[in-house]
Amino acid sequence: MIMKRIARAGRGALVTFIGVFALTACELEVLNPGRILDEDLTTRDLMPILVSGASAEFNHIGDFYAFDIARLTDDLAGTGSYFSTGQYRRGVFDNENSEGHWEQAHEAAWAAGSAWERLQEVLEGEANSFDGAARLFLLMGLAHRMLGENFCDLVYDKGPLQPRTAAFDSAIVALNQSITIGNAAGASAFVTAAHGGIAQANVGLGNWSAAVQAAAQVPTDFVHYAIYHQTANSNGVWNESWGRAEVGLWATPAQTVFDGDPRAPYTICGAWDDPSGPSWGEVTPTGDCTGQGSGAHQGADGLTAHYRQNKYPEQGSDVPIVSGTEMRLIEAEAALAGGDLATFTAKVNEVRAFYGADPIDQPASVGAMEFPNAQDDAMSILDRERYLTLWIEGRRLFDLDRWQHPFLQGGTLIGPGAEPRVSCMPVPEIECTLNPEIQNSSVCT
């Protein structure tokens, strides 16, 4: 008896099969069907699955960036024992650390493009009005935007070195295509998210008029997420703060300066025994985290009180990628660049009202960004509002870089900080090794 495949069977059929097997004493053999042939994939019914696969590639970026950028900035304090945590919390990040981020973001953009080619082959002209195609170009554009925000320089297809603005340009091209196809397909959610991505990319280019025009298309309550699931690609920030106490809020601005803001919720899992100041290693459980995740009261370093983030309270919590509240802050920053403090204040208060926070008074001046945040001038208020609204979403590093934030000059949460701290990710060593176009460039030598 040769058994190639058993389809779904009812209980009675299964019992019958077992009886026949016992009587005949046949041998069961499972044959390897071999590789899936390319022509087997040119099937209409598989196209939604193909798009979902490209989406899964993109989802691997969201929490990966969020976790590492949290440790590399002031989003979360590295309170664990990973070697990388010891580096990142000091502001050290080299061309070996950046390899995974580089590969996954490039892979996500490539997967979306490859899937689009397949859609055109299978659906032909109908691909231009297929909602899945709008989703693919959205994913592609957002992957490029992430590359532009986080890498100091860019390389595509083993080509020459390019400025990071090339990624923002590529993002805008892909996102405009998402809008065109999304409008034809009636996929309004993808269209709205693409407008938000265009606003983000134009911030990267310093094109404030275009950023404001795109941001206006996104309502304040809109959010587009990278999707996670506890049994598949679970949320890495949850894993490292609930499942393990590798990162926490103790000593972060969210805890020391902005304590109580609804955008940065947390639970104190362990309290320092000496209330006048921390004494390393002397931490007592509060009991508030018992039975939740790891229930840890100390950081994985065995020394630090664990203040656990609650923005992502489940292993499958989704990570925001585009939000209407960020769009209001883009409009606020554009107004600030033009010296319009009244519009700046109104936009900030729209965001604060959405989250249930008290409104602010109009600041007296634009001012200069301060750290710790003084909250008494427009630039420091903008810093605070973006910090809290985009907290642990993998966006903080680019803000620090484009503002040349004071935190970059030796800022620290736990232990000493490098001066200057890294403000963008370098082209990885593997690209230098495999790409002859850049081997002699300054980023590789």
XYZ file of C-alpha atoms in Angstrom:
445
model
C 0.000 0.000 0.000
C 1.449 3.361 -1.015
C -0.031 6.375 0.729
C 0.664 9.636 -1.097
C -1.768 11.878 0.756
C -4.579 11.543 3.267
C -7.250 14.177 2.885
C -9.387 15.420 5.752
C -11.502 12.465 6.914
C -14.352 11.928 9.290
C -13.985 9.854 12.431
C -15.768 6.832 10.947
C -13.576 6.808 7.872
C -10.507 6.915 10.078
C -11.674 3.909 12.101
C -12.367 1.974 8.885
C -8.908 2.837 7.583
C -7.258 1.588 10.779
C -9.209 -1.673 10.578
C -8.232 -2.292 6.959
C -4.617 -1.507 7.794
C -4.620 -4.028 10.646
C -6.086 -6.742 8.423
C -3.872 -6.221 5.408
C -0.613 -5.396 7.183
C 0.273 -3.011 4.360
C 3.313 -0.793 4.652
C 2.794 2.964 4.587
C 5.205 5.006 2.508
C 5.171 8.799 2.187
C 6.599 10.009 -1.087
C 8.386 13.359 -1.397
C 6.499 15.198 -4.110
C 9.596 17.269 -4.939
C 9.856 20.978 -5.443
C 6.777 23.066 -6.178
C 6.929 23.909 -9.854
C 6.844 27.521 -10.881
C 3.862 26.971 -13.145
C 1.908 25.636 -10.173
C 2.024 29.122 -8.675
C 0.378 30.818 -11.642
C -3.073 30.274 -10.187
C -5.583 33.012 -9.447
C -6.676 31.452 -6.183
C -3.143 31.687 -4.828
C -2.735 35.433 -5.412
C -4.214 36.566 -2.072
C -1.922 34.073 -0.340
C 1.051 35.461 -2.259
C 0.196 38.967 -1.048
C -0.124 37.710 2.529
C 3.340 36.189 2.239
C 4.804 39.537 1.194
C 2.991 41.133 4.125
C 4.576 38.622 6.491
C 8.006 39.650 5.175
C 7.213 43.256 6.039
C 5.871 42.375 9.491
C 9.262 40.959 10.423
C 10.606 44.532 10.254
C 8.190 46.312 12.585
C 8.947 44.814 15.986
C 12.582 44.083 15.070
C 13.239 47.795 14.504
C 11.060 48.782 17.477
C 13.032 46.613 19.917
C 16.521 47.552 18.770
C 15.766 51.248 18.323
C 14.194 51.300 21.798
C 17.488 50.070 23.274
C 19.551 52.365 21.053
C 17.605 55.494 22.054
C 15.709 56.739 25.104
C 12.517 54.781 24.290
C 13.384 51.966 26.715
C 16.272 51.262 29.048
C 18.372 48.190 28.373
C 18.105 46.369 31.704
C 19.040 42.908 30.460
C 22.082 40.775 29.822
C 22.294 40.446 26.028
C 25.643 41.565 24.644
C 23.800 43.806 22.177
C 21.900 45.463 25.035
C 25.210 46.454 26.601
C 26.260 48.034 23.295
C 23.032 49.715 22.269
C 22.229 51.367 25.583
C 25.615 53.108 25.373
C 24.809 54.272 21.832
C 27.187 51.868 20.081
C 25.977 50.181 16.873
C 28.376 48.931 14.192
C 28.222 47.473 10.685
C 27.745 43.939 12.014
C 24.781 44.957 14.188
C 23.009 46.450 11.168
C 23.035 43.345 8.967
C 19.669 41.913 10.001
C 17.853 45.236 9.713
C 19.347 45.872 6.281
C 18.529 42.422 4.941
C 14.969 42.251 6.251
C 13.924 45.699 5.019
C 15.444 45.065 1.573
C 13.841 41.633 1.510
C 10.417 43.092 2.339
C 10.663 45.605 -0.509
C 11.927 42.911 -2.891
C 9.187 40.429 -1.878
C 6.485 42.992 -2.627
C 8.026 43.749 -6.030
C 8.403 40.076 -6.898
C 4.798 39.403 -5.914
C 3.666 42.281 -8.138
C 5.399 40.685 -11.127
C 3.522 37.460 -10.419
C 0.218 39.303 -10.117
C 0.749 40.890 -13.517
C 1.542 37.499 -15.021
C -1.532 35.808 -13.572
C -4.129 38.574 -13.455
C -2.829 40.595 -16.394
C -4.722 43.900 -16.653
C -6.894 43.061 -13.661
C -3.824 43.447 -11.431
C -4.184 47.216 -11.766
C -7.486 47.137 -9.875
C -6.729 44.334 -7.402
C -6.715 45.428 -3.765
C -3.846 43.040 -3.049
C -1.675 44.971 -5.493
C -2.410 48.193 -3.610
C -1.296 46.425 -0.459
C 1.927 45.251 -2.097
C 2.953 48.757 -3.133
C 2.058 50.033 0.321
C 4.346 47.429 1.877
C 7.099 48.235 -0.599
C 6.872 51.960 0.052
C 6.886 51.596 3.821
C 9.903 49.275 3.684
C 11.799 51.904 1.705
C 10.715 54.571 4.187
C 12.139 52.491 7.039
C 15.444 52.136 5.201
C 15.633 55.888 4.669
C 14.848 56.730 8.271
C 17.320 54.339 9.819
C 20.325 53.938 7.524
C 23.033 56.539 7.011
C 23.531 55.527 3.359
C 21.738 53.246 0.904
C 22.680 50.675 -1.709
C 20.245 48.941 -4.063
C 20.891 45.809 -6.151
C 24.630 45.762 -5.433
C 24.891 49.193 -7.013
C 26.802 52.299 -5.932
C 26.427 54.120 -2.643
C 23.451 56.485 -2.515
C 22.227 59.044 0.043
C 19.381 57.987 2.312
C 17.089 60.341 0.424
C 17.068 57.734 -2.373
C 14.991 55.503 -0.109
C 12.460 58.259 0.523
C 12.192 58.886 -3.223
C 11.621 55.169 -3.820
C 9.020 55.105 -1.058
C 7.028 57.925 -2.632
C 7.016 56.243 -6.059
C 5.711 52.975 -4.603
C 3.145 54.669 -2.367
C 1.740 56.729 -5.219
C 1.278 53.480 -7.139
C -0.543 52.054 -4.108
C -2.885 55.038 -4.183
C -3.579 54.659 -7.909
C -4.365 50.946 -7.658
C -6.138 51.339 -4.324
C -8.496 53.940 -5.755
C -9.280 51.659 -8.693
C -9.886 48.730 -6.336
C -11.860 50.673 -3.751
C -9.237 49.816 -1.111
C -9.617 52.992 0.913
C -7.629 51.803 3.947
C -4.543 51.130 1.818
C -4.973 54.494 0.089
C -5.123 56.309 3.413
C -2.071 54.460 4.742
C -0.150 55.272 1.556
C -0.913 58.989 1.985
C 0.480 58.708 5.503
C 3.616 56.978 4.226
C 4.109 59.752 1.663
C 3.873 62.320 4.460
C 6.513 60.421 6.442
C 8.830 60.159 3.426
C 8.513 63.867 2.682
C 9.513 64.648 6.255
C 12.670 62.683 5.473
C 13.204 64.808 2.374
C 12.469 68.044 4.251
C 9.595 68.775 1.861
C 7.127 70.165 4.368
C 4.478 71.407 1.948
C 4.155 67.947 0.365
C 4.221 66.317 3.799
C 1.336 68.481 5.017
C -0.652 67.882 1.830
C -0.357 64.107 2.268
C -0.934 64.176 6.033
C -4.230 66.026 5.540
C -5.608 62.908 3.801
C -5.279 60.844 6.999
C -7.884 61.229 9.781
C -6.640 61.455 13.343
C -8.151 58.114 14.401
C -6.576 56.131 11.553
C -3.898 53.499 12.245
C -2.194 51.044 9.896
C -0.406 48.219 11.718
C 2.186 45.552 11.199
C 0.260 42.452 12.327
C 1.581 39.917 14.834
C 0.346 36.639 16.285
C 1.472 34.809 19.398
C 1.960 31.488 17.598
C 3.712 32.910 14.528
C 5.783 36.092 14.297
C 5.044 37.358 17.799
C 5.742 40.905 18.976
C 9.429 41.113 19.911
C 9.010 44.047 22.287
C 6.450 42.008 24.259
C 8.814 39.043 24.287
C 11.616 41.146 25.761
C 9.564 43.065 28.313
C 6.814 40.623 29.368
C 8.326 37.273 28.418
C 11.746 38.454 29.614
C 12.892 41.587 31.455
C 15.502 42.671 28.890
C 14.127 46.205 28.564
C 12.100 48.434 30.850
C 11.016 51.983 31.562
C 13.072 52.695 34.658
C 15.152 55.858 34.058
C 13.525 56.654 30.682
C 11.871 60.024 29.985
C 8.538 58.149 29.880
C 9.072 57.324 33.565
C 11.136 60.223 34.903
C 9.754 63.223 32.981
C 6.418 62.269 31.406
C 5.159 59.888 34.083
C 1.417 59.297 33.848
C 0.985 60.170 30.185
C -1.551 57.719 28.680
C 0.666 57.132 25.626
C 3.398 55.464 27.685
C 1.652 53.071 30.092
C 3.716 50.850 32.364
C 3.595 48.694 35.479
C 6.157 48.687 38.270
C 6.947 44.993 38.695
C 9.780 45.503 41.184
C 10.407 48.354 43.629
C 13.783 49.531 44.858
C 14.181 48.656 48.557
C 15.675 52.075 49.298
C 13.100 54.712 48.259
C 15.691 57.497 48.444
C 17.624 56.030 45.539
C 18.349 52.747 43.787
C 20.775 50.375 45.403
C 21.840 47.870 42.772
C 20.357 44.453 43.292
C 18.027 45.414 46.128
C 14.623 45.067 44.479
C 11.419 43.578 45.894
C 8.474 42.300 43.801
C 5.411 44.515 43.954
C 3.131 41.592 43.154
C 1.538 43.559 40.316
C 3.090 41.350 37.624
C 2.658 37.927 39.200
C 1.279 35.468 36.677
C 1.692 37.915 33.786
C 4.307 36.995 31.204
C 7.554 36.234 32.994
C 6.347 38.024 36.144
C 9.907 39.295 36.520
C 10.514 42.013 39.101
C 14.149 42.582 38.109
C 15.787 43.219 34.799
C 17.511 40.238 33.268
C 20.755 41.843 34.472
C 19.717 40.739 37.998
C 20.199 44.262 39.302
C 17.615 46.667 37.939
C 14.009 47.175 39.006
C 11.718 46.083 36.177
C 9.278 48.733 34.992
C 7.325 46.885 32.303
C 5.882 48.581 29.211
C 2.143 48.080 28.638
C 1.792 49.571 25.161
C 2.086 46.027 23.804
C 0.333 43.932 26.485
C -0.064 40.770 24.402
C 2.347 38.524 22.555
C 0.349 39.222 19.399
C 0.090 43.003 19.875
C 0.327 44.851 16.563
C 2.831 47.670 15.932
C 1.560 50.961 14.462
C 3.306 51.906 11.214
C 1.184 54.865 10.055
C -1.108 56.824 12.372
C -3.322 59.861 12.082
C -1.918 61.254 15.316
C 1.551 61.310 13.744
C 0.055 63.169 10.787
C -1.181 65.923 13.127
C 2.321 66.190 14.568
C 3.782 66.440 11.053
C 1.396 69.341 10.469
C 2.474 70.824 13.816
C 6.163 70.555 12.933
C 5.561 72.131 9.533
C 3.742 75.023 11.226
C 6.635 75.395 13.641
C 9.103 75.531 10.757
C 7.076 78.485 9.465
C 6.951 80.179 12.850
C 3.184 79.628 13.223
C 2.876 78.896 16.946
C -0.937 79.086 16.941
C -1.330 76.279 14.382
C 1.431 74.326 16.098
C -0.460 74.485 19.398
C -3.793 73.561 17.805
C -2.328 70.474 16.104
C -0.570 69.318 19.264
C -3.798 69.697 21.206
C -5.683 67.595 18.640
C -3.292 64.757 19.402
C -3.438 65.252 23.147
C -7.233 65.337 23.100
C -7.309 62.074 21.146
C -5.311 60.357 23.901
C -7.170 62.061 26.753
C -4.280 64.313 27.797
C -4.755 67.909 28.932
C -4.257 70.669 26.330
C -1.185 72.887 26.327
C -1.004 76.655 26.244
C 0.630 78.275 23.258
C 4.384 78.449 23.935
C 6.023 81.848 23.953
C 8.745 80.909 21.488
C 10.097 78.238 19.167
C 13.042 77.814 21.523
C 15.777 75.209 21.363
C 15.390 71.522 22.029
C 16.539 70.547 25.514
C 17.226 67.243 27.207
C 15.857 66.323 29.647
C 12.816 67.890 28.079
C 12.020 71.291 29.613
C 8.494 71.421 28.100
C 8.486 75.209 28.066
C 9.200 75.979 24.399
C 7.780 74.706 21.119
C 10.761 72.571 20.061
C 10.887 70.765 23.397
C 7.115 70.260 23.268
C 7.414 68.792 19.767
C 10.127 66.455 21.023
C 7.906 65.338 23.884
C 4.832 64.822 21.708
C 6.594 62.766 19.042
C 8.450 60.792 21.701
C 5.223 59.803 23.452
C 2.979 59.384 20.387
C 5.482 57.183 18.506
C 6.910 55.510 21.600
C 8.397 52.043 20.931
C 7.343 52.128 17.266
C 10.886 52.177 15.840
C 10.751 55.875 14.930
C 12.853 57.590 17.606
C 16.299 57.166 16.036
C 15.419 59.230 12.974
C 14.021 62.039 15.108
C 17.219 62.149 17.154
C 19.268 62.232 13.969
C 17.371 64.874 12.003
C 17.116 67.175 15.028
C 20.706 66.520 16.142
C 19.114 65.914 19.509
C 21.116 66.680 22.679
C 20.709 63.028 23.742
C 23.182 62.074 21.018
C 25.971 63.898 22.852
C 26.705 61.298 25.484
C 23.102 60.923 26.644
C 22.426 57.853 28.742
C 19.767 56.074 30.771
C 21.821 53.371 32.488
C 25.602 53.396 32.557
C 27.921 55.560 30.442
C 26.898 56.841 27.017
C 29.126 57.150 23.952
C 29.843 60.655 22.715
C 28.542 60.965 20.155
C 25.988 58.188 20.190
C 25.205 56.591 16.837
C 22.318 58.351 15.107
C 21.845 56.082 12.082
C 22.706 52.543 11.080
C 25.760 51.935 8.874
C 25.798 49.914 5.667
C 26.476 46.370 6.961
C 29.780 44.619 6.590
C 28.270 41.886 4.388
C 27.277 44.479 1.768
C 30.850 45.777 1.746
C 32.147 42.229 1.287
C 29.817 41.255 -1.561
C 29.385 44.536 -3.424
C 32.443 45.614 -5.440
C 30.776 48.962 -6.185
C 31.273 50.174 -2.624
C 34.242 48.162 -1.322
C 36.572 51.164 -1.581
C 34.073 53.743 -0.362
C 34.358 55.560 2.962
C 31.589 53.456 4.509
C 33.590 50.251 3.981
C 37.193 51.295 4.606
